PDB file of C-alpha atoms and ligand atoms in Angstrom:
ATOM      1  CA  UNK A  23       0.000   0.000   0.000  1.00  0.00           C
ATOM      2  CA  UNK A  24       1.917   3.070  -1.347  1.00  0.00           C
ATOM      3  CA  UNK A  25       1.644   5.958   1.201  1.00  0.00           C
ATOM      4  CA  UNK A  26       4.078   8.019  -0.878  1.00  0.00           C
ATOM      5  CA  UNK A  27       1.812   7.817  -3.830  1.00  0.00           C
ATOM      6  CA  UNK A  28      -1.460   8.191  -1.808  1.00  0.00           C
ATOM      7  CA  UNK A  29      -0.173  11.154  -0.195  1.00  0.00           C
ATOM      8  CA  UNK A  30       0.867  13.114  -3.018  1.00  0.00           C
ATOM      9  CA  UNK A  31      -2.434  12.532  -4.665  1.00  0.00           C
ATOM     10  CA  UNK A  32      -4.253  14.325  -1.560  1.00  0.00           C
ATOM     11  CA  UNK A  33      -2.221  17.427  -1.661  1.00  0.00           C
ATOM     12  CA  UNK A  34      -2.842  17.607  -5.173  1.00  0.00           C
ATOM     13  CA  UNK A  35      -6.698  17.650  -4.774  1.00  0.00           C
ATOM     14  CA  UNK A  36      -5.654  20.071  -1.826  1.00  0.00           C
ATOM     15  CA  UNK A  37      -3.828  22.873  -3.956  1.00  0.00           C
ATOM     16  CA  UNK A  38      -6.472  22.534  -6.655  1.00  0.00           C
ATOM     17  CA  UNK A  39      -8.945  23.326  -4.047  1.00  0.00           C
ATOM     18  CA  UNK A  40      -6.757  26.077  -2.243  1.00  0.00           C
ATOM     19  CA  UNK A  41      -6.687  27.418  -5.773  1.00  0.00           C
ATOM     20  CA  UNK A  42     -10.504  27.738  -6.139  1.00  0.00           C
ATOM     21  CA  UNK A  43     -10.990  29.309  -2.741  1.00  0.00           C
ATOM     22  CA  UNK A  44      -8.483  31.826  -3.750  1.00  0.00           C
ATOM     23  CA  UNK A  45      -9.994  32.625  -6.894  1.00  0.00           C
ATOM     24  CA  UNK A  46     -13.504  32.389  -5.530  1.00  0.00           C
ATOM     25  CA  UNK A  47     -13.287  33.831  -1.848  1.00  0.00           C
ATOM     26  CA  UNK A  48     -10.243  35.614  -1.925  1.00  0.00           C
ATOM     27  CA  UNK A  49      -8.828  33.502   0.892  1.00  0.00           C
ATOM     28  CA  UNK A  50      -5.560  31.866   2.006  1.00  0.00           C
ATOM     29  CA  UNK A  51      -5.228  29.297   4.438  1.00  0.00           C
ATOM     30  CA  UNK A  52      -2.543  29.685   6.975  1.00  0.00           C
ATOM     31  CA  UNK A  53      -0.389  27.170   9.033  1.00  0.00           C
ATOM     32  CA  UNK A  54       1.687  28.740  12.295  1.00  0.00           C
ATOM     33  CA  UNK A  55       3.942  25.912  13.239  1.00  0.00           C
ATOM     34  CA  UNK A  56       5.299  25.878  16.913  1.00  0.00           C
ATOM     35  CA  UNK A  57       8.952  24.488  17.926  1.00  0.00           C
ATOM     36  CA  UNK A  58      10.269  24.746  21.182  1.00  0.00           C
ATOM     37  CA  UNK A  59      13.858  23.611  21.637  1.00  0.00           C
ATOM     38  CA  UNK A  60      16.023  22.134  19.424  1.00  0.00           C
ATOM     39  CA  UNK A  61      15.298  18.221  19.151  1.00  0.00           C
ATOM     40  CA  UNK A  62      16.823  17.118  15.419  1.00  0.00           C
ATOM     41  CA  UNK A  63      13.819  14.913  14.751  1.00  0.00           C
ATOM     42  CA  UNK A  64      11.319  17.784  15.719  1.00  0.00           C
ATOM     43  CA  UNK A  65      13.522  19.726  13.459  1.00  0.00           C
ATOM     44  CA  UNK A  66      13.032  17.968  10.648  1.00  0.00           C
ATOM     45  CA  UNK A  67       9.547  16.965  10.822  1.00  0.00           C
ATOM     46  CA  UNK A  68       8.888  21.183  10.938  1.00  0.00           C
ATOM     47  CA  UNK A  69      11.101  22.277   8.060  1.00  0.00           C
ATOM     48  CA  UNK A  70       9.096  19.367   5.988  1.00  0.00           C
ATOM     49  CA  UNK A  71       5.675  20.401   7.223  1.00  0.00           C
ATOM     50  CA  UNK A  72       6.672  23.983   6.371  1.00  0.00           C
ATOM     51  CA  UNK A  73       7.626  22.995   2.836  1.00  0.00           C
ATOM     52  CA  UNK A  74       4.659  20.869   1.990  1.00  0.00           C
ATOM     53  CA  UNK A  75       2.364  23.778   3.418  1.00  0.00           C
ATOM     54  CA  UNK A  76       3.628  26.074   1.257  1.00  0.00           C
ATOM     55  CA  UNK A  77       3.929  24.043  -1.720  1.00  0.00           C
ATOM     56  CA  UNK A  78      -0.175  23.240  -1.659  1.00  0.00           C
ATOM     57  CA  UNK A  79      -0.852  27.284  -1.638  1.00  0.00           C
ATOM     58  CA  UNK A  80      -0.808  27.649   1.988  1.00  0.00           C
ATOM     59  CA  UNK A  81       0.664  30.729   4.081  1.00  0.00           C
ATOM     60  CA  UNK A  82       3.211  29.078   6.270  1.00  0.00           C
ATOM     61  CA  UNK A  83       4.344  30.590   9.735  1.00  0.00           C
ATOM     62  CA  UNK A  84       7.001  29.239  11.760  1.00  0.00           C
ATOM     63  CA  UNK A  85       7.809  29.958  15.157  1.00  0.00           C
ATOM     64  CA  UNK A  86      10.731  28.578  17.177  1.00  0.00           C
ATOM     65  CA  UNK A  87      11.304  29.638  20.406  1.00  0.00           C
ATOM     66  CA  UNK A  88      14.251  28.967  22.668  1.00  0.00           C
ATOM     67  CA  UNK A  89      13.740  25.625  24.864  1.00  0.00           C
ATOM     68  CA  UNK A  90      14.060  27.813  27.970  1.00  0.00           C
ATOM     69  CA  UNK A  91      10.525  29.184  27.131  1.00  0.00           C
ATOM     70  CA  UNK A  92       8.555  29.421  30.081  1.00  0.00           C
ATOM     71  CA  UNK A  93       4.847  28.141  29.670  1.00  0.00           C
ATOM     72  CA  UNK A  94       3.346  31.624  30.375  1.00  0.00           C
ATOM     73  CA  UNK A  95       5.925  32.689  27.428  1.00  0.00           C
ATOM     74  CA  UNK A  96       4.270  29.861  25.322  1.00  0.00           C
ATOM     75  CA  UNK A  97       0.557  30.194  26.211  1.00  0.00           C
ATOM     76  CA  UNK A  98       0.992  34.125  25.324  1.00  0.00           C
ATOM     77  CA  UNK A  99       2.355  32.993  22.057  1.00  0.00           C
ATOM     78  CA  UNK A 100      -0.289  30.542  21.653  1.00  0.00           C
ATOM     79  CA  UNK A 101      -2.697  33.875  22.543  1.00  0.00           C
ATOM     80  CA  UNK A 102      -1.879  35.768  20.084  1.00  0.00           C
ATOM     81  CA  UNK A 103      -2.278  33.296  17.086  1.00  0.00           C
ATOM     82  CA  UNK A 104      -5.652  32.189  18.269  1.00  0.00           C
ATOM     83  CA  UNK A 105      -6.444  35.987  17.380  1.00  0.00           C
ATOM     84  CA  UNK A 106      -4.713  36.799  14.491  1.00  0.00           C
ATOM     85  CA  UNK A 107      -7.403  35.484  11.610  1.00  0.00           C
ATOM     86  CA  UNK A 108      -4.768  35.070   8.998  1.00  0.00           C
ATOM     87  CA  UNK A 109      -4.010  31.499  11.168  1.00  0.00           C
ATOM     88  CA  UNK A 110      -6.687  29.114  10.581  1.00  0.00           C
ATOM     89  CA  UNK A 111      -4.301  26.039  12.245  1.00  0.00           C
ATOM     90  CA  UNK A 112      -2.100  25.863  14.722  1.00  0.00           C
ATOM     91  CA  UNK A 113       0.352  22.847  15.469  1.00  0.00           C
ATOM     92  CA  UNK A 114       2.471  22.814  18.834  1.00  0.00           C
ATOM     93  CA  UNK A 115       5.121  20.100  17.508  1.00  0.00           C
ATOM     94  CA  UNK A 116       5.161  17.428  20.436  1.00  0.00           C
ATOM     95  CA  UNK A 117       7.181  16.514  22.950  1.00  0.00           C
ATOM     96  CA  UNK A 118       7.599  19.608  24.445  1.00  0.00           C
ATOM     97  CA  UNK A 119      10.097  20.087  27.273  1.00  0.00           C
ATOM     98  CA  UNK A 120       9.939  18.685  30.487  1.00  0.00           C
ATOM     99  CA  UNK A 121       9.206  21.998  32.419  1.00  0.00           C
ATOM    100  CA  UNK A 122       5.577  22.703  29.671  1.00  0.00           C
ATOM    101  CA  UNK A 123       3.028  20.974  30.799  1.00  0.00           C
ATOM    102  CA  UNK A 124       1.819  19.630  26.930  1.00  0.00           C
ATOM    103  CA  UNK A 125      -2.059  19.171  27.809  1.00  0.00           C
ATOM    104  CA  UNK A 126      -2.329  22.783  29.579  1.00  0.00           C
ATOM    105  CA  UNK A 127      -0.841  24.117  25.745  1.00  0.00           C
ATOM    106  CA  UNK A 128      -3.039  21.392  24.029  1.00  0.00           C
ATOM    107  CA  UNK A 129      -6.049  23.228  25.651  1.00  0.00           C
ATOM    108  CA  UNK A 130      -5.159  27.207  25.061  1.00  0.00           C
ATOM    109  CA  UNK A 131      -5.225  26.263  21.508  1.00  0.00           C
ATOM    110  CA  UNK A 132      -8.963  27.649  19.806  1.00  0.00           C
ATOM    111  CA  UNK A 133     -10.346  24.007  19.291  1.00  0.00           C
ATOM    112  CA  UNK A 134     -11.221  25.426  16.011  1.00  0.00           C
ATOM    113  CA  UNK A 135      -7.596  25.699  14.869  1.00  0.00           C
ATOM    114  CA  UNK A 136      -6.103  22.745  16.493  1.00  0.00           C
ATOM    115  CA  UNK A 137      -5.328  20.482  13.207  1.00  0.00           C
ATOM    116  CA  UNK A 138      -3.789  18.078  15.560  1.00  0.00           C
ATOM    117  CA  UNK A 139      -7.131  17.818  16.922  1.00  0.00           C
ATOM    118  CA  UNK A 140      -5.605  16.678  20.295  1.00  0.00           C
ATOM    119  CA  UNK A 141      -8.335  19.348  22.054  1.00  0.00           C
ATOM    120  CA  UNK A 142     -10.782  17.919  24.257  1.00  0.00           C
ATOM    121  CA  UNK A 143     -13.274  19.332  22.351  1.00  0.00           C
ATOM    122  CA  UNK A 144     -11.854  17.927  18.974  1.00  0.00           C
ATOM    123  CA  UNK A 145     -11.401  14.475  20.747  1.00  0.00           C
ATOM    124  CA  UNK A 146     -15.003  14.979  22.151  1.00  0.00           C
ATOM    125  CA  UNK A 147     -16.716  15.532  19.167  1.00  0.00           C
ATOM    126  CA  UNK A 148     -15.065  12.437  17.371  1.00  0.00           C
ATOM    127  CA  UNK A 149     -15.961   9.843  19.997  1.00  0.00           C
ATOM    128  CA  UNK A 150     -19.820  11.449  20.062  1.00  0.00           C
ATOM    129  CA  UNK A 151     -19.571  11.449  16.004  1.00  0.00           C
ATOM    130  CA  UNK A 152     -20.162  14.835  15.897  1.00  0.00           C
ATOM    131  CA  UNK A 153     -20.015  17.154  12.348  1.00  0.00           C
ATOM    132  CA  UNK A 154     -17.165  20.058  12.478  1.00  0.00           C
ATOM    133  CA  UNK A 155     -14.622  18.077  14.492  1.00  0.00           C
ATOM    134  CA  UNK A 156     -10.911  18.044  13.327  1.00  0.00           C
ATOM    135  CA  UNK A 157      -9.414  14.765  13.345  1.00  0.00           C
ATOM    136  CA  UNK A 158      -5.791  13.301  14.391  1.00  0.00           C
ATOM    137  CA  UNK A 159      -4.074  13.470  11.449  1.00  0.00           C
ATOM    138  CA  UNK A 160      -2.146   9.887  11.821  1.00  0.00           C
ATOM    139  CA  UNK A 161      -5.623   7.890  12.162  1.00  0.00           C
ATOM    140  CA  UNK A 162      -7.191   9.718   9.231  1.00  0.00           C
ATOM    141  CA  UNK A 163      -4.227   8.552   7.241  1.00  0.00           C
ATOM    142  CA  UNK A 164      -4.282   5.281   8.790  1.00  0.00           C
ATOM    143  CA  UNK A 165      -8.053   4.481   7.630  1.00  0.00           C
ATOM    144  CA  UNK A 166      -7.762   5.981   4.010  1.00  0.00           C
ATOM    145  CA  UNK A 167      -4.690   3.632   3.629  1.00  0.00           C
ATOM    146  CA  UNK A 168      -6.737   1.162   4.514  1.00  0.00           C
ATOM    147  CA  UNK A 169      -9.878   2.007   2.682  1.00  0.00           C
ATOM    148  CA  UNK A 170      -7.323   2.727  -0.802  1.00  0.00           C
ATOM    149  CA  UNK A 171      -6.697  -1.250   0.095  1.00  0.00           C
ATOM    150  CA  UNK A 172     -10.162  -2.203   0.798  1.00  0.00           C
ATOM    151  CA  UNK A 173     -12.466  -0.119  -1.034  1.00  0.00           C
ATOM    152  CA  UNK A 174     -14.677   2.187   1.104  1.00  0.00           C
ATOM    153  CA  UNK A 175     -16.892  -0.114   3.054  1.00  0.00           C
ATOM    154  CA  UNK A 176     -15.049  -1.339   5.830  1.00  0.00           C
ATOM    155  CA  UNK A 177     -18.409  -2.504   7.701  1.00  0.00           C
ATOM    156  CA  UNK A 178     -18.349  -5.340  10.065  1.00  0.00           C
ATOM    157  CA  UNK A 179     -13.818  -6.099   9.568  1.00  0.00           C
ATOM    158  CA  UNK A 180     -12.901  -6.733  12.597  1.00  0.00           C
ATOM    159  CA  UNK A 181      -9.847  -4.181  13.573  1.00  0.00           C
ATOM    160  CA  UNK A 182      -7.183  -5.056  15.624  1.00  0.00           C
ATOM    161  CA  UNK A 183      -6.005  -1.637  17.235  1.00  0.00           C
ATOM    162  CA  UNK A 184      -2.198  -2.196  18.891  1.00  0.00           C
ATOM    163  CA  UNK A 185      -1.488   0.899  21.129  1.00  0.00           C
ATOM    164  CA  UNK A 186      -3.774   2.845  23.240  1.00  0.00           C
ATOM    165  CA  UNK A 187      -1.874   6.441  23.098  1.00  0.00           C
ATOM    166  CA  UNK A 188      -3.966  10.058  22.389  1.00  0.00           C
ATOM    167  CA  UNK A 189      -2.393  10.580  19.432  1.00  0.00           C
ATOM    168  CA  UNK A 190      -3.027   7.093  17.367  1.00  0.00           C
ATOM    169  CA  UNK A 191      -4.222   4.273  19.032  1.00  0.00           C
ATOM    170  CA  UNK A 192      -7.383   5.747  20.647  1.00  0.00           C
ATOM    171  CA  UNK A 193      -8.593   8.017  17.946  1.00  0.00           C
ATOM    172  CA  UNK A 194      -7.814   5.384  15.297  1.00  0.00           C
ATOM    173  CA  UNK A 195     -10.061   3.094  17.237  1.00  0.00           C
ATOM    174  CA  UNK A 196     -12.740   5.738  17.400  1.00  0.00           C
ATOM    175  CA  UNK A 197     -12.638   6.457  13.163  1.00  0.00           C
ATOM    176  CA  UNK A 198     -12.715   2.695  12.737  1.00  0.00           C
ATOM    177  CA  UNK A 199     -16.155   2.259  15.354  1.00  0.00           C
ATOM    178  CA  UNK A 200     -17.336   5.146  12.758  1.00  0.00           C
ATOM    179  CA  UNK A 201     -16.841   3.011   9.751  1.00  0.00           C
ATOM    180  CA  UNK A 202     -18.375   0.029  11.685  1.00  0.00           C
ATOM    181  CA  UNK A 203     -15.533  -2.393  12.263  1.00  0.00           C
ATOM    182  CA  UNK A 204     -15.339  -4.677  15.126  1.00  0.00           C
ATOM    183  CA  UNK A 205     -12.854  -2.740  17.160  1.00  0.00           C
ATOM    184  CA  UNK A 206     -10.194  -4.910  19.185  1.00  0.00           C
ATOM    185  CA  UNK A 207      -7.731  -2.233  21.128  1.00  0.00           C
ATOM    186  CA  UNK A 208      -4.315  -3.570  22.431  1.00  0.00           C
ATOM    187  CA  UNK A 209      -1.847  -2.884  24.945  1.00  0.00           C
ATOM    188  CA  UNK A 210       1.570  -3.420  26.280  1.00  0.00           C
ATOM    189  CA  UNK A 211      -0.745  -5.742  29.041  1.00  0.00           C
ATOM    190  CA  UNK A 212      -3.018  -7.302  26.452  1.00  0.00           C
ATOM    191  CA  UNK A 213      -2.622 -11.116  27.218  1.00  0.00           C
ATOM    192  CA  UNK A 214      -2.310 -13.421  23.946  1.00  0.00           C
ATOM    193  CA  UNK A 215      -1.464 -10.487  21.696  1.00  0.00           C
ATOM    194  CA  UNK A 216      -0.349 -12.664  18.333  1.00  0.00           C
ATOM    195  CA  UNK A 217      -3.492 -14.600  19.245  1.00  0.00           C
ATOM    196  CA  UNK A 218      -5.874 -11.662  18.784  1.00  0.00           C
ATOM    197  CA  UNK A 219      -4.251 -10.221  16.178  1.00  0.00           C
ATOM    198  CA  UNK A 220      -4.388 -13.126  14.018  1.00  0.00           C
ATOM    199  CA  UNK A 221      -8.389 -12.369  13.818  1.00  0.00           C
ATOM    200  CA  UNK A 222      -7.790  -9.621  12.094  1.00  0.00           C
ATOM    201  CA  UNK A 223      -8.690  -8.520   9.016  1.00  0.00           C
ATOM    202  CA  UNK A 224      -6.882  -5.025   9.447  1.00  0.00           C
ATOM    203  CA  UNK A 225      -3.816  -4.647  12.044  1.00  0.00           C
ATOM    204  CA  UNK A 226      -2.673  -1.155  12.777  1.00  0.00           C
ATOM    205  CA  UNK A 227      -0.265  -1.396  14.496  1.00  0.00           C
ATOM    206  CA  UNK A 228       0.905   2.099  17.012  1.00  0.00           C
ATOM    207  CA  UNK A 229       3.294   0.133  19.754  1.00  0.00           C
ATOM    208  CA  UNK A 230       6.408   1.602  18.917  1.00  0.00           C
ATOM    209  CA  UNK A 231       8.323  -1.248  19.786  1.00  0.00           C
ATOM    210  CA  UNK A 232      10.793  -2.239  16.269  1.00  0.00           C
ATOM    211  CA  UNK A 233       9.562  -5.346  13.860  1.00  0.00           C
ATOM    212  CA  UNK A 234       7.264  -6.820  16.660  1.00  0.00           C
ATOM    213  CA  UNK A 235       4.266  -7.854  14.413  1.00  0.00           C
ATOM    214  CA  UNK A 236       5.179 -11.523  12.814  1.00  0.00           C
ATOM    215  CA  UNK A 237       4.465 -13.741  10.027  1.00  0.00           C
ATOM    216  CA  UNK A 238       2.246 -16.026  12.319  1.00  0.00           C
ATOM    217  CA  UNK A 239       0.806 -13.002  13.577  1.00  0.00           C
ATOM    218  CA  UNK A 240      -1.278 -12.133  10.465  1.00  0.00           C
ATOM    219  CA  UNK A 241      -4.247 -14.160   9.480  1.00  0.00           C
ATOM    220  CA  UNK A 242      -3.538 -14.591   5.335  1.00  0.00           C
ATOM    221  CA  UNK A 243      -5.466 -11.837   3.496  1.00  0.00           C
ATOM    222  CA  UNK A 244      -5.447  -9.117   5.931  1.00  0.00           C
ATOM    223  CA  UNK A 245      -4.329  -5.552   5.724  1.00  0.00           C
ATOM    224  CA  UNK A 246      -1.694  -4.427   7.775  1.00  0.00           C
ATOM    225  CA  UNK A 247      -1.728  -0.482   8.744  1.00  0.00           C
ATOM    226  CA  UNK A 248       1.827  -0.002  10.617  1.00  0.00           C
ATOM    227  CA  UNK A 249       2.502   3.482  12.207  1.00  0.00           C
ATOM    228  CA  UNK A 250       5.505   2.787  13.863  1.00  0.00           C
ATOM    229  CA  UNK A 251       8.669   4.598  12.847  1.00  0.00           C
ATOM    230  CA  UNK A 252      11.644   3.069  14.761  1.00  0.00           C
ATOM    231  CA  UNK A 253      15.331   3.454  14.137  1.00  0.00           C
ATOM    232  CA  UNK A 254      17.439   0.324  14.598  1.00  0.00           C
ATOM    233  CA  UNK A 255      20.921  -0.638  14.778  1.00  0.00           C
ATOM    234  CA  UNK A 256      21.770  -2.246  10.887  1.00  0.00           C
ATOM    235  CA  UNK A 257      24.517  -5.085  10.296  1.00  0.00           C
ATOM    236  CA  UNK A 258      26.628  -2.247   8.517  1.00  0.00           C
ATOM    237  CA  UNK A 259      27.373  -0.293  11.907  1.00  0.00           C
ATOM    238  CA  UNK A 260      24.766   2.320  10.236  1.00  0.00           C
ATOM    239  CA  UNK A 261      21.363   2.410  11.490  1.00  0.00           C
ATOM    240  CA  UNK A 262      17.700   1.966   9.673  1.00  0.00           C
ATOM    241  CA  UNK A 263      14.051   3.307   9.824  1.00  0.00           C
ATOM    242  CA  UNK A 264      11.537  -0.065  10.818  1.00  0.00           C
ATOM    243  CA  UNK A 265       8.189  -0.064  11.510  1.00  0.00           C
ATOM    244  CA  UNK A 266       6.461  -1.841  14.422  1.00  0.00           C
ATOM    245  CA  UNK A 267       5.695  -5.158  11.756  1.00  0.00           C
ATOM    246  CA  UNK A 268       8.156  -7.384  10.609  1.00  0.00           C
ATOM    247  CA  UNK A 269       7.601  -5.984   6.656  1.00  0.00           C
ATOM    248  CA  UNK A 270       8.988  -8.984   5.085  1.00  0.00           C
ATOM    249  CA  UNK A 271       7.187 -11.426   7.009  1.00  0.00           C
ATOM    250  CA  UNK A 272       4.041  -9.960   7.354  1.00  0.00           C
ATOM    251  CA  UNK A 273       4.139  -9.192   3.930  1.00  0.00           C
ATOM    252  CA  UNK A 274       4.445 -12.976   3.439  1.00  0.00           C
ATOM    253  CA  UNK A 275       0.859 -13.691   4.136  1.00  0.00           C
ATOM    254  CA  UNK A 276      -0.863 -10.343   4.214  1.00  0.00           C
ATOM    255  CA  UNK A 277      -2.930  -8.923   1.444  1.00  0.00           C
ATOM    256  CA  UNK A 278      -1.584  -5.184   1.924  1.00  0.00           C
ATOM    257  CA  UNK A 279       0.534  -3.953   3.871  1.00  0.00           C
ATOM    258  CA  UNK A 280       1.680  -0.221   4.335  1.00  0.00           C
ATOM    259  CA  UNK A 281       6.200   0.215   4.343  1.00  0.00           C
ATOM    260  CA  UNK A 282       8.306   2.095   6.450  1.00  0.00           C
ATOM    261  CA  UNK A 283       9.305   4.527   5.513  1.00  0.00           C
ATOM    262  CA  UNK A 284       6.863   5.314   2.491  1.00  0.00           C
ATOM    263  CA  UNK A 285       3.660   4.168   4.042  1.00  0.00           C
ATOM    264  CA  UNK A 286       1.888   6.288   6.775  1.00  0.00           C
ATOM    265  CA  UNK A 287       4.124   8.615   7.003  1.00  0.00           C
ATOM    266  CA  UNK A 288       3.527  10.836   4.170  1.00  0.00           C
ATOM    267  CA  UNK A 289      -0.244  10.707   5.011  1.00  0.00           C
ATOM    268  CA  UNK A 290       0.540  12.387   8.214  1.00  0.00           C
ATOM    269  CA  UNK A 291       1.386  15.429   6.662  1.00  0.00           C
ATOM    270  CA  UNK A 292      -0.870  15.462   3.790  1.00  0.00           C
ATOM    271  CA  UNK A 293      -3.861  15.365   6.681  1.00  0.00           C
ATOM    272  CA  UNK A 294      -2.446  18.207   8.415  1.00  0.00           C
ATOM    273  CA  UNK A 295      -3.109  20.416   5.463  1.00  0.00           C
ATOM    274  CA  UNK A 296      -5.780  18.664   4.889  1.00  0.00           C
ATOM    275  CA  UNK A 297      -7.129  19.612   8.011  1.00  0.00           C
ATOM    276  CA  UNK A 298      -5.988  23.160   8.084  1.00  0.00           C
ATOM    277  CA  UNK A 299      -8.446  23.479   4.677  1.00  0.00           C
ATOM    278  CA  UNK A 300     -11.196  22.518   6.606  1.00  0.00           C
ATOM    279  CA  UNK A 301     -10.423  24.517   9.358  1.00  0.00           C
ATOM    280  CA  UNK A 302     -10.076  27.379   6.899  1.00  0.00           C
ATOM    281  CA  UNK A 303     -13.666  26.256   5.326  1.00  0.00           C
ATOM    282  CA  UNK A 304     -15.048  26.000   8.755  1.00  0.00           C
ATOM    283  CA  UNK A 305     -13.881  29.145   9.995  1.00  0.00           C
ATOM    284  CA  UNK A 306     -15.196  31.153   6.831  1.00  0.00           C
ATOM    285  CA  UNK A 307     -18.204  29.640   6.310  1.00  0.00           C
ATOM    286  CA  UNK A 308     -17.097  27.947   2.773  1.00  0.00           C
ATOM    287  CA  UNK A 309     -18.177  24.307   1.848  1.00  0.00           C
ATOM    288  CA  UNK A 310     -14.634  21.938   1.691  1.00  0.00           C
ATOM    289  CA  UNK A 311     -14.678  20.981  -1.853  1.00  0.00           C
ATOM    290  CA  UNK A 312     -15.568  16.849  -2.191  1.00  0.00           C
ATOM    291  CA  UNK A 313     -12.558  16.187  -3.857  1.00  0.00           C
ATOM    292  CA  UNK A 314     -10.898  16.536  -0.455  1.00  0.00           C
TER     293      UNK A 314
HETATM  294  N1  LIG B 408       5.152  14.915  17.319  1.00  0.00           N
HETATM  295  C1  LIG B 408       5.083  13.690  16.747  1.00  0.00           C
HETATM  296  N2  LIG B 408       3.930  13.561  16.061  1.00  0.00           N
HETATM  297  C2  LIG B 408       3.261  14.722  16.220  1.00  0.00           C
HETATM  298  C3  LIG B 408       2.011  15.196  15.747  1.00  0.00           C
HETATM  299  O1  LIG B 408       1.254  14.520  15.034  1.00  0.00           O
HETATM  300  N3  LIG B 408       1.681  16.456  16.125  1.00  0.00           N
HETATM  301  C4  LIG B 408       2.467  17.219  16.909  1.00  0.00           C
HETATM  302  N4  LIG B 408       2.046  18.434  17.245  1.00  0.00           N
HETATM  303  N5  LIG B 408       3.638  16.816  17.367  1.00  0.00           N
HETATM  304  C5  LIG B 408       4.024  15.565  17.016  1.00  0.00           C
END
């Protein structure tokens, strides 16, 4: 299942429809981007979101702050693009340091411009089903990966969810209840784990713990949805990107099955815009195109 190529499909129905609102309301959606501190993978994820945001149309802002910020220094800053109406989304790139207190920051953000959707209210809305929420960008990508696999009915599948965190596991679970799988979630103290997951007819797999999904694992013809993103030691003294499945076995016996790197990834990204065109929509009162 080609993220890569999936991806770069949705941010080109995303510029052509940035292109019509600019034509036909005169308006530019705008990304502020948050660092604080100087981790190199937090780094790199910004400059890339940055890039992609501006190459779909978008106004990009960046903002990175010292990691001695105080948390009244970041709430201000967080302030101050809730009112400025130029900013329809606002992403506060996670983990912050030790001395922020990440869900106090999650919280000042307007839930109407948190394209993480990590807001109560965002994370509200999508367990009650409601219209107008914005959605975790990793489980939206996870479930159109899946549904480019499967087709768009994905009624009655039963879903083995592996990892129970905000950010994937939980809202994945909650997208996949909307589409009417059988929902299985899975933790680190879930008790015959390969067991389980061999009912499956799609495994997404959030753990974070390198190549732990095998062969016997996957019940032949299933789909295999794998978020994790794990750098291991290689035979070469180098060191390589894995996800949480074993690719080459799984791949062995499943129907689909998404790579790392190349698979989820991308989507991650492409969602974030994604979302901060809806927000933009929402905010203005415009209808999001369908192609999107
Ligand atoms: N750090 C790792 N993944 C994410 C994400 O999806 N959003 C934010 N804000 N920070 C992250």
């Amino acid at each position: 299942i080609d993220g890569k190529a999936t991806a770069q499909q949705l941010r080109d129905n995303i510029a052509a429809a940035i292109d019509t609102l600019k034509q036909q309301h005169n308006l530019q959606p705008g990304l502020a981007v948050v660092l604080v501190g100087e981790d190199p993978a937090s780094q790199v994820y910004v400059r890339n979101k940055g890039r992609k945001t501006l190459e779909v149309g978008m106004n990009s802002l960046e903002f990175k702050l010292p990691a001695e910020t105080s948390e009244a220094e970041l709430l201000t800053k967080i302030a101050e693009l809730n009112g400025d109406p130029s900013v329809n989304g606002i992403l506060v790139q996670l983990p912050l340091p030790d001395h922020i207190n990440e869900t106090a920051i999650i919280e000042a953000i307007a839930p109407e411009k948190d394209v993480d959707g990590f807001h109560a209210v965002n994370s509200g809305k999508l367990m009650n089903g409601e219209q107008g929420a914005l959605v975790p960008c990793t489980p939206q990508g996870c479930v159109m990966l899946a549904k480019q696999h499967l087709g768009d009915n994905l009624s009655g599948k039963h879903a083995v969810v592996i990892g129970r965190s905000n950010i994937v596991g939980k809202p994945v679970s909650m997208l996949l209840l909307q589409e009417s799988c059988t929902v299985t979630v899975c933790h680190s103290r879930t008790r015959n784990l390969a067991e389980i997951c061999r009912q499956a007819d799609i495994i997404v797999a959030a753990v974070g713990r390198p190549l732990m999904v095998k062969r016997d694992w996957v019940k032949p013809g299933a789909t295999v949805i794998d978020v994790g993103i794990n750098r291991i030691d290689a035979e070469d003294g180098k060191t390589r990107l894995v996800g949480d499945v074993d690719y080459h076995e799984a791949a062995e016996v499943a129907a689909g099955i998404t790579p790392v790197p190349g698979g989820v990834g991308p989507m991650t990204i492409a969602c974030l815009l994604r979302n901060t065109l809806v927000a933009s929509c929402l905010q203005n009162g415009v209808e999001l195109p369908d192609s999107v």
